[in-house]
């Protein structure tokens, strides 16, 4: 509900100045978000955050070979009963259809809770998901994925290029690699969004850019750096979730072993007397203000900082191009050349002598920068490294670095595919799970 009213807010303002309110209203309805709890029969249920969910039956092109079911077990790690406790199970290819604005990028989000539904064990849920010719998920096993990541549920989120026809068709197809497979989904969200991407420089290939405006992307990571988890309800209109960055910090940097302590930088927060506001260049839909109000810096000791990198490491799928979006807002310094730093992506220099105050134009002003990097398909190419290091080149006042938020997006390949392999659970987890072993054997 909240995100809908946020999206409508500028239109409502517009209507104060426009005599043509009817046109404004019809634009508003074009931007309708679809927030769907699959398999539910209760219209308008709210989750524990107060978001309202509709039922899925009116969106199904056909409900043949599908059924609805309820989870027998509520995993306490779930954020809410709605929309996870109900499910749509599909034993043959099944499509959902959405009427969408033909010129808007679409945020498409799925949630999967692998558990037992009535008597159906979700471990046979292995399937593909496509949308208007794009492959979003290929041979996807929510069960294996959740086991490998030790998560109770899986979120998959995509930003899809505008659908010219105005009809988005999301199709679930059970895998043919096993018998008795089916597809299942607990929630589906389709949210029209502004274009937030432009051609981006490919690091390490001078002058080469990636055409992301014509591409669809999968959200891999979305972090509020140095800050707290930001739930969907607190996002600035797109119901995105922003996670804590600390699990991705590389603890044992060179500086860490040198000083014999883990180098994690420090979490910092905007002081009350610094106002942080969205701007024309960084409007509300880019990120909520809470992302910019907290950050991670290297800390107050320049001797430690110059011998250290502030490094995060992310597991990604090899053989894809990634766009890494850095969100910055310096709420401590007021002038250029006070804090300057280098930005590394996969050990390559993406930016030399980054100066947030100079980029943004002052204290408390958000700014973001995108860089693209290609992951090859060799050993170790499934780890994406992000590093910051103080830049001394311009003799800044402080030897330090800062980062407020980080998003990592996978770009579809030339064949319009975004599907990667399922993550492999550790040997220990596998040993304990014969079902997982047989699934992996079939998927190979
Ligand atoms: C949706 O897409 C699938 C896969 O391309 C196709 O088989 C199906 O006919 C389409 N459904 C509708 C209702 O357009
Ligand atoms: C996107 O593709 C269209 C043709 O499909 C092309 O005209 C346009 O230049 C492309 N956009 C970019 C940013 O390359
Ligand atoms: C470094 O830390 C380890 C364990 O945290 C400790 O065993 C070791 O003695 C420390 N070394 C120095 C030189 O302080
Ligand atoms: C905010 O207050 C602190 C002291 O409480 C002061 O040092 C700082 O200069 C102030 N910042 C601004 C932008 O006014
Ligand atoms: C980056 O450097 C680290 C440390 O030298 C290395 O372990 C890692 O594999 C490198 N990563 C990439 C993507 O090259
Ligand atoms: C920081 O990272 C860069 C790029 O990976 C590397 O060249 C450099 O040696 C690292 N510095 C430290 C102090 O770890
Ligand atoms: C890597 O992706 C490209 C498509 O972008 C594909 O043609 C190629 O076969 C892939 N390579 C491997 C080793 O999977
Ligand atoms: C993504 O897929 C579209 C077709 O669906 C294609 O036009 C575009 O070039 C692809 N993007 C990249 C970076 O290969």
XYZ file of C-alpha atoms and ligand atoms in Angstrom:
556
model
C 0.000 0.000 0.000
C 2.733 2.433 1.057
C 4.750 2.017 -2.110
C 1.674 2.679 -4.187
C 0.942 5.928 -2.457
C 4.606 6.940 -2.765
C 4.534 6.364 -6.485
C 1.324 8.361 -6.731
C 2.571 11.211 -4.574
C 4.178 13.307 -7.338
C 1.083 12.824 -9.496
C -1.167 14.072 -6.739
C 1.044 17.156 -6.390
C 0.842 17.655 -10.125
C -2.920 17.587 -9.992
C -2.927 20.657 -7.735
C -1.488 22.653 -10.611
C -3.226 20.942 -13.463
C -6.819 21.416 -14.531
C -6.693 18.086 -16.337
C -7.050 15.890 -13.260
C -8.784 13.106 -15.148
C -5.720 12.508 -17.290
C -3.580 12.529 -14.180
C -5.813 9.930 -12.561
C -5.641 7.625 -15.535
C -1.844 7.899 -15.533
C -1.967 6.914 -11.895
C -3.895 3.728 -12.643
C -1.408 2.805 -15.398
C 1.267 2.780 -12.745
C -0.649 0.251 -10.676
C 1.513 -2.200 -8.758
C 0.483 -5.834 -8.512
C 1.275 -7.268 -5.081
C 0.148 -10.882 -5.100
C 0.028 -13.625 -2.509
C -0.074 -16.800 -4.623
C -2.477 -19.565 -3.693
C -4.312 -17.404 -1.197
C -8.103 -17.161 -1.256
C -8.327 -14.269 1.198
C -8.458 -10.951 -0.653
C -6.500 -8.033 0.788
C -4.587 -9.804 3.545
C -1.879 -7.727 5.187
C 1.557 -8.975 6.197
C 3.217 -8.194 9.527
C 4.560 -4.913 8.071
C 1.084 -3.864 6.962
C 1.605 -4.410 3.212
C -1.596 -5.522 1.501
C -1.593 -8.576 -0.816
C -4.169 -9.629 -3.407
C -4.992 -13.141 -4.587
C -3.447 -14.615 -7.747
C -6.364 -16.322 -9.519
C -7.380 -13.371 -11.723
C -3.834 -13.110 -13.085
C -3.584 -16.756 -14.157
C -3.967 -17.266 -17.916
C -5.333 -20.713 -17.020
C -5.450 -22.529 -13.715
C -5.394 -25.977 -15.402
C -2.814 -28.253 -13.797
C -2.383 -25.907 -10.865
C -3.513 -26.110 -7.263
C -3.316 -24.014 -4.161
C -1.985 -25.340 -0.877
C -0.970 -24.284 2.604
C 2.329 -24.725 4.393
C 2.213 -27.083 7.337
C 5.054 -25.399 9.167
C 5.717 -21.742 9.944
C 9.492 -21.280 9.983
C 10.237 -18.628 12.642
C 12.848 -17.130 10.286
C 10.030 -16.006 7.967
C 9.243 -12.300 8.285
C 5.471 -12.879 8.210
C 2.810 -15.547 7.575
C 1.493 -13.623 4.556
C 2.463 -14.338 1.771
C 4.586 -17.374 2.675
C 2.039 -19.799 4.131
C 0.070 -20.163 0.889
C 1.410 -21.365 -2.440
C 0.466 -21.966 -6.081
C 1.722 -25.345 -7.303
C 1.915 -25.854 -11.076
C 2.453 -29.281 -12.611
C 2.726 -28.023 -16.200
C 3.732 -24.743 -17.870
C 1.573 -21.966 -16.385
C 1.433 -18.262 -17.198
C 0.496 -15.196 -15.196
C -0.543 -12.148 -17.239
C -0.245 -8.505 -16.176
C -1.464 -5.369 -17.821
C 1.470 -2.941 -17.571
C 2.418 0.525 -18.869
C 4.241 -0.041 -22.174
C 7.007 2.486 -21.553
C 8.013 1.681 -17.983
C 10.731 -0.590 -16.694
C 9.171 -3.206 -14.371
C 10.406 -4.388 -11.024
C 9.416 -8.049 -10.797
C 9.873 -9.863 -7.512
C 9.227 -13.482 -6.500
C 9.385 -15.155 -3.094
C 9.768 -18.887 -2.577
C 9.372 -20.756 0.694
C 10.516 -24.365 0.208
C 8.627 -26.500 2.707
C 5.899 -29.165 2.741
C 2.522 -28.029 1.426
C -0.329 -30.320 2.392
C 1.436 -33.536 1.392
C 3.591 -32.017 -1.380
C 7.293 -31.827 -0.556
C 8.833 -28.815 -2.266
C 12.052 -30.632 -3.034
C 10.525 -31.734 -6.350
C 9.934 -28.089 -7.177
C 12.510 -27.534 -9.940
C 11.553 -25.147 -12.720
C 12.274 -22.370 -15.233
C 10.716 -18.918 -15.117
C 10.518 -16.723 -18.217
C 9.016 -13.313 -18.960
C 8.279 -12.192 -22.535
C 11.240 -14.061 -24.039
C 13.645 -13.435 -21.158
C 14.850 -16.332 -19.045
C 14.768 -15.283 -15.395
C 15.392 -18.641 -13.712
C 16.677 -21.863 -15.225
C 16.374 -25.263 -13.563
C 15.813 -23.386 -10.315
C 15.477 -25.341 -7.080
C 14.321 -23.159 -4.180
C 14.968 -26.143 -1.895
C 18.660 -26.502 -2.868
C 19.148 -22.744 -2.931
C 17.699 -22.276 0.542
C 19.735 -25.219 1.858
C 22.978 -23.851 0.393
C 22.382 -20.331 1.652
C 20.898 -21.523 4.978
C 17.874 -19.307 4.421
C 14.247 -20.059 5.150
C 13.007 -18.360 1.986
C 14.401 -17.034 -1.289
C 13.727 -13.647 -2.887
C 14.420 -13.194 -6.602
C 14.106 -9.697 -8.024
C 14.443 -8.371 -11.581
C 14.273 -5.057 -13.390
C 12.757 -5.824 -16.777
C 12.938 -3.608 -19.893
C 9.610 -1.989 -20.843
C 7.141 -4.416 -22.408
C 5.951 -2.648 -25.582
C 2.812 -4.773 -25.913
C 1.563 -3.722 -22.473
C 1.122 -7.348 -21.428
C 3.708 -8.997 -19.232
C 3.568 -12.788 -19.408
C 5.421 -14.632 -16.646
C 5.616 -18.364 -17.321
C 6.616 -21.104 -14.866
C 7.742 -24.360 -16.500
C 8.548 -27.496 -14.461
C 11.961 -28.984 -15.247
C 12.063 -31.938 -17.617
C 15.297 -33.241 -16.072
C 13.410 -35.177 -13.387
C 10.098 -36.904 -13.124
C 7.227 -35.504 -11.079
C 8.682 -32.030 -10.950
C 6.465 -29.007 -10.507
C 6.809 -25.262 -10.176
C 5.697 -23.274 -7.154
C 5.635 -19.662 -6.045
C 4.484 -17.903 -2.874
C 4.418 -14.296 -4.013
C 4.671 -12.224 -7.145
C 5.113 -8.468 -7.401
C 5.087 -6.346 -10.549
C 5.899 -2.685 -9.888
C 6.341 -0.116 -12.703
C 9.447 1.962 -12.079
C 11.390 4.879 -13.546
C 14.415 4.146 -15.739
C 17.297 4.018 -13.277
C 20.030 2.741 -15.602
C 22.163 4.285 -18.301
C 25.091 2.950 -20.376
C 27.852 2.100 -17.918
C 31.639 1.879 -18.328
C 33.045 -1.620 -18.354
C 36.033 -1.597 -15.998
C 39.240 -2.872 -17.601
C 38.008 -2.256 -21.153
C 38.823 1.354 -21.892
C 35.993 3.142 -23.647
C 33.672 0.124 -23.666
C 30.222 0.547 -22.159
C 27.456 -1.926 -21.367
C 24.053 -1.172 -22.869
C 22.027 -1.727 -19.729
C 19.155 0.488 -20.851
C 18.206 -2.244 -23.305
C 18.860 -5.026 -20.804
C 17.045 -6.643 -17.934
C 18.838 -7.108 -14.662
C 18.649 -9.323 -11.602
C 19.251 -7.801 -8.175
C 22.018 -9.825 -6.544
C 22.723 -7.681 -3.464
C 21.250 -4.530 -2.002
C 22.999 -3.242 1.082
C 22.578 -0.363 3.483
C 26.278 -0.030 4.305
C 27.069 0.626 7.962
C 23.355 0.773 8.650
C 20.476 -1.395 9.696
C 18.265 -3.650 7.614
C 15.594 -1.588 5.827
C 12.383 -3.585 5.231
C 10.220 -3.244 2.107
C 7.718 -1.037 3.925
C 10.454 1.545 4.678
C 11.757 1.668 1.099
C 11.153 4.777 -1.021
C 8.347 3.417 -3.189
C 9.579 0.146 -4.713
C 9.275 -2.170 -1.692
C 12.928 -3.141 -1.939
C 14.752 -4.662 1.016
C 18.133 -3.231 2.030
C 20.373 -5.566 4.049
C 23.218 -5.042 6.504
C 26.631 -5.147 4.758
C 28.700 -6.659 7.575
C 28.348 -10.340 6.508
C 30.138 -9.478 3.238
C 33.132 -7.668 4.719
C 36.463 -9.338 4.144
C 37.869 -9.627 7.630
C 41.463 -10.579 7.017
C 42.728 -7.659 4.965
C 46.475 -7.012 4.903
C 45.990 -4.255 7.454
C 44.019 -6.599 9.647
C 46.788 -9.155 9.979
C 49.394 -6.412 10.340
C 47.593 -4.922 13.298
C 46.318 -8.311 14.353
C 42.681 -7.401 14.419
C 39.908 -7.691 11.933
C 39.585 -4.586 9.807
C 35.914 -3.806 9.498
C 36.002 -0.043 9.347
C 33.465 1.758 11.508
C 29.742 2.394 11.171
C 28.911 6.083 11.140
C 25.625 7.951 11.277
C 24.619 11.420 10.111
C 24.576 13.911 13.008
C 21.235 15.548 13.776
C 22.368 18.949 12.494
C 23.086 17.665 8.965
C 20.018 17.506 6.736
C 20.019 14.830 4.037
C 17.642 15.351 1.129
C 16.890 13.790 -2.225
C 17.810 15.865 -5.271
C 16.836 16.034 -8.930
C 19.803 13.770 -9.720
C 19.089 11.379 -6.854
C 15.298 11.276 -6.550
C 13.414 9.285 -3.951
C 13.143 6.113 -6.062
C 16.942 5.698 -6.239
C 17.189 4.831 -2.532
C 15.493 5.779 0.747
C 17.172 8.480 2.854
C 18.042 5.964 5.549
C 20.592 4.442 3.148
C 22.361 7.820 2.952
C 22.100 8.585 6.682
C 24.483 5.783 7.641
C 27.792 4.673 6.186
C 30.953 2.713 6.792
C 34.236 4.604 6.899
C 37.719 3.266 7.604
C 37.990 4.908 10.993
C 40.067 7.552 12.702
C 43.561 6.009 12.456
C 45.319 7.169 9.239
C 48.299 4.811 9.769
C 45.940 1.825 9.876
C 43.875 3.096 6.964
C 46.747 3.558 4.496
C 47.839 -0.020 5.118
C 44.323 -1.416 4.703
C 41.557 -1.921 2.190
C 37.927 -1.827 3.154
C 36.832 -4.881 1.185
C 33.570 -6.715 0.571
C 33.334 -10.031 -1.281
C 30.186 -11.334 -3.016
C 29.298 -14.725 -4.441
C 27.900 -14.257 -7.962
C 27.282 -16.389 -11.061
C 30.293 -16.635 -13.397
C 30.089 -15.697 -17.087
C 27.847 -12.663 -16.595
C 28.329 -8.906 -16.578
C 27.461 -7.063 -13.356
C 26.596 -3.466 -12.656
C 27.775 -2.313 -9.245
C 26.059 0.801 -7.906
C 27.824 2.732 -5.127
C 25.637 5.090 -3.054
C 27.474 7.903 -1.300
C 26.625 10.779 1.010
C 29.280 12.502 3.090
C 27.675 13.920 6.211
C 30.972 14.602 8.033
C 32.982 16.811 5.660
C 32.025 20.035 3.939
C 34.844 20.609 1.432
C 36.485 18.833 -1.486
C 39.820 17.074 -0.904
C 39.056 16.305 2.732
C 38.480 12.563 2.167
C 39.536 11.011 -1.173
C 39.791 7.328 -2.025
C 40.260 4.780 -4.801
C 37.546 2.292 -5.746
C 38.519 -1.224 -6.826
C 36.288 -3.737 -8.593
C 37.755 -7.230 -8.864
C 41.184 -5.796 -8.016
C 40.996 -3.347 -10.907
C 40.808 0.389 -10.363
C 37.282 1.562 -11.160
C 37.833 5.124 -9.921
C 40.887 7.021 -8.745
C 40.643 9.746 -6.122
C 36.896 9.598 -5.562
C 35.737 12.717 -3.734
C 32.129 12.471 -2.600
C 31.781 16.123 -1.590
C 33.065 17.236 -4.988
C 30.746 14.825 -6.836
C 27.679 15.747 -4.793
C 28.370 19.437 -4.364
C 28.271 19.564 -0.573
C 27.609 17.967 2.771
C 24.515 15.773 3.127
C 23.870 15.476 -0.634
C 23.403 11.921 -1.974
C 25.178 10.785 -5.134
C 25.617 7.401 -6.802
C 28.080 5.913 -9.298
C 27.736 2.803 -11.475
C 30.548 0.597 -12.799
C 30.258 -2.595 -14.818
C 32.501 -5.628 -14.542
C 32.481 -8.904 -16.427
C 33.010 -12.165 -14.552
C 34.727 -14.785 -16.708
C 34.047 -18.455 -16.341
C 37.179 -19.763 -14.669
C 37.865 -20.923 -11.132
C 37.352 -18.118 -8.621
C 35.339 -16.053 -11.082
C 32.244 -16.404 -8.963
C 33.579 -13.964 -6.343
C 33.083 -10.286 -6.963
C 35.458 -8.056 -4.965
C 34.678 -4.469 -4.024
C 37.453 -2.482 -2.341
C 38.107 1.042 -1.098
C 41.510 2.501 -0.226
C 42.507 6.022 0.838
C 43.938 8.016 -2.090
C 46.904 10.143 -1.109
C 47.440 11.527 -4.617
C 45.935 14.932 -3.877
C 47.124 15.088 -0.240
C 43.650 15.056 1.305
C 43.004 16.151 4.878
C 41.988 12.623 5.985
C 43.236 9.210 4.877
C 39.861 7.543 4.789
C 37.050 6.210 2.571
C 33.262 6.106 2.842
C 30.396 4.049 1.433
C 26.678 4.383 2.278
C 24.974 1.806 0.074
C 25.794 -0.835 -2.504
C 23.687 -2.607 -5.127
C 24.901 -5.372 -7.430
C 22.863 -6.222 -10.525
C 23.435 -9.079 -12.972
C 22.915 -8.048 -16.628
C 21.161 -10.467 -19.010
C 23.505 -12.150 -21.473
C 23.296 -11.699 -25.243
C 20.656 -14.444 -25.394
C 18.354 -12.659 -22.928
C 19.193 -15.089 -20.138
C 19.630 -14.293 -16.434
C 19.458 -17.835 -15.078
C 22.521 -19.149 -13.270
C 23.217 -22.494 -11.600
C 21.783 -23.361 -8.191
C 24.345 -22.777 -5.425
C 25.981 -25.971 -4.162
C 25.348 -26.754 -0.488
C 28.436 -27.555 1.589
C 29.513 -31.223 1.843
C 28.405 -31.260 5.451
C 24.901 -30.034 4.624
C 24.677 -32.480 1.719
C 25.710 -35.475 3.776
C 22.778 -34.790 6.048
C 20.378 -34.553 3.144
C 19.944 -37.486 0.785
C 17.159 -35.708 -1.102
C 19.479 -32.852 -1.942
C 22.090 -35.313 -3.211
C 19.667 -36.945 -5.611
C 18.468 -33.550 -6.865
C 21.996 -32.396 -7.563
C 22.792 -35.643 -9.361
C 19.774 -35.122 -11.628
C 20.610 -31.485 -12.288
C 24.176 -32.276 -13.357
C 3.100 -16.721 -22.363
O 4.416 -17.147 -22.750
C 4.525 -18.544 -22.911
C 5.999 -18.869 -23.105
O 6.550 -18.092 -24.113
C 3.645 -18.989 -24.054
O 3.748 -20.391 -24.227
C 2.198 -18.632 -23.694
O 1.365 -18.932 -24.781
C 2.060 -17.159 -23.368
N 0.748 -16.991 -22.785
C -0.051 -16.004 -23.051
C -1.363 -16.039 -22.364
O 0.262 -15.099 -23.780
C 18.315 0.100 -27.500
O 17.887 -0.637 -28.628
C 17.290 0.151 -29.628
C 16.841 -0.768 -30.724
O 16.175 -1.845 -30.218
C 18.279 1.167 -30.135
O 17.649 2.014 -31.062
C 18.817 2.007 -28.988
O 19.847 2.838 -29.438
C 19.365 1.116 -27.894
N 19.714 1.903 -26.735
C 20.963 2.059 -26.357
C 21.160 2.888 -25.135
O 21.905 1.545 -26.926
C 47.171 -12.225 17.057
O 45.888 -12.747 17.428
C 45.933 -14.145 17.677
C 44.507 -14.640 17.952
O 43.581 -13.621 17.847
C 46.839 -14.423 18.867
O 46.882 -15.831 19.100
C 48.243 -13.916 18.558
O 49.070 -14.075 19.689
C 48.188 -12.436 18.164
N 49.511 -12.026 17.727
C 50.109 -10.915 18.126
C 51.466 -10.630 17.564
O 49.571 -10.154 18.915
C 27.044 19.849 13.783
O 27.336 19.933 15.149
C 28.686 19.659 15.493
C 28.861 19.771 16.988
O 27.786 19.210 17.646
C 29.633 20.621 14.794
O 30.980 20.257 15.091
C 29.398 20.568 13.318
O 30.194 21.561 12.683
C 27.936 20.810 12.984
N 27.765 20.594 11.572
C 27.072 21.396 10.815
C 27.009 21.046 9.338
O 26.509 22.354 11.237
C 41.586 -10.143 -5.759
O 42.728 -10.245 -4.928
C 42.605 -11.191 -3.898
C 43.786 -11.052 -2.955
O 44.975 -10.920 -3.666
C 42.461 -12.570 -4.525
O 42.356 -13.557 -3.524
C 41.231 -12.582 -5.400
O 41.091 -13.813 -6.054
C 41.282 -11.458 -6.425
N 39.963 -11.400 -7.051
C 39.775 -11.274 -8.353
C 38.375 -11.272 -8.847
O 40.721 -11.178 -9.133
C 44.008 -3.131 -1.949
O 43.385 -3.688 -3.105
C 44.128 -3.451 -4.295
C 43.282 -3.985 -5.438
O 42.898 -5.290 -5.202
C 45.468 -4.133 -4.195
O 46.225 -3.880 -5.361
C 46.225 -3.609 -2.978
O 47.404 -4.328 -2.798
C 45.369 -3.737 -1.725
N 46.031 -3.058 -0.623
C 46.048 -3.545 0.601
C 46.719 -2.709 1.625
O 45.530 -4.615 0.896
C 29.014 -17.712 -21.370
O 27.894 -16.961 -21.795
C 27.735 -16.861 -23.206
C 26.533 -16.001 -23.475
O 26.753 -14.702 -22.988
C 27.560 -18.255 -23.797
O 27.477 -18.152 -25.191
C 28.729 -19.134 -23.389
O 28.507 -20.450 -23.828
C 28.905 -19.134 -21.890
N 30.107 -19.859 -21.549
C 30.111 -20.861 -20.686
C 31.422 -21.513 -20.457
O 29.087 -21.217 -20.111
C 19.832 -8.465 -22.968
O 18.832 -9.106 -23.748
C 18.301 -8.310 -24.806
C 17.270 -9.149 -25.517
O 16.317 -9.610 -24.639
C 19.404 -7.905 -25.746
O 18.885 -7.020 -26.733
C 20.504 -7.204 -24.998
O 21.583 -6.904 -25.859
C 21.008 -8.084 -23.867
N 22.007 -7.366 -23.096
C 23.295 -7.659 -23.158
C 24.196 -6.794 -22.306
O 23.745 -8.572 -23.801
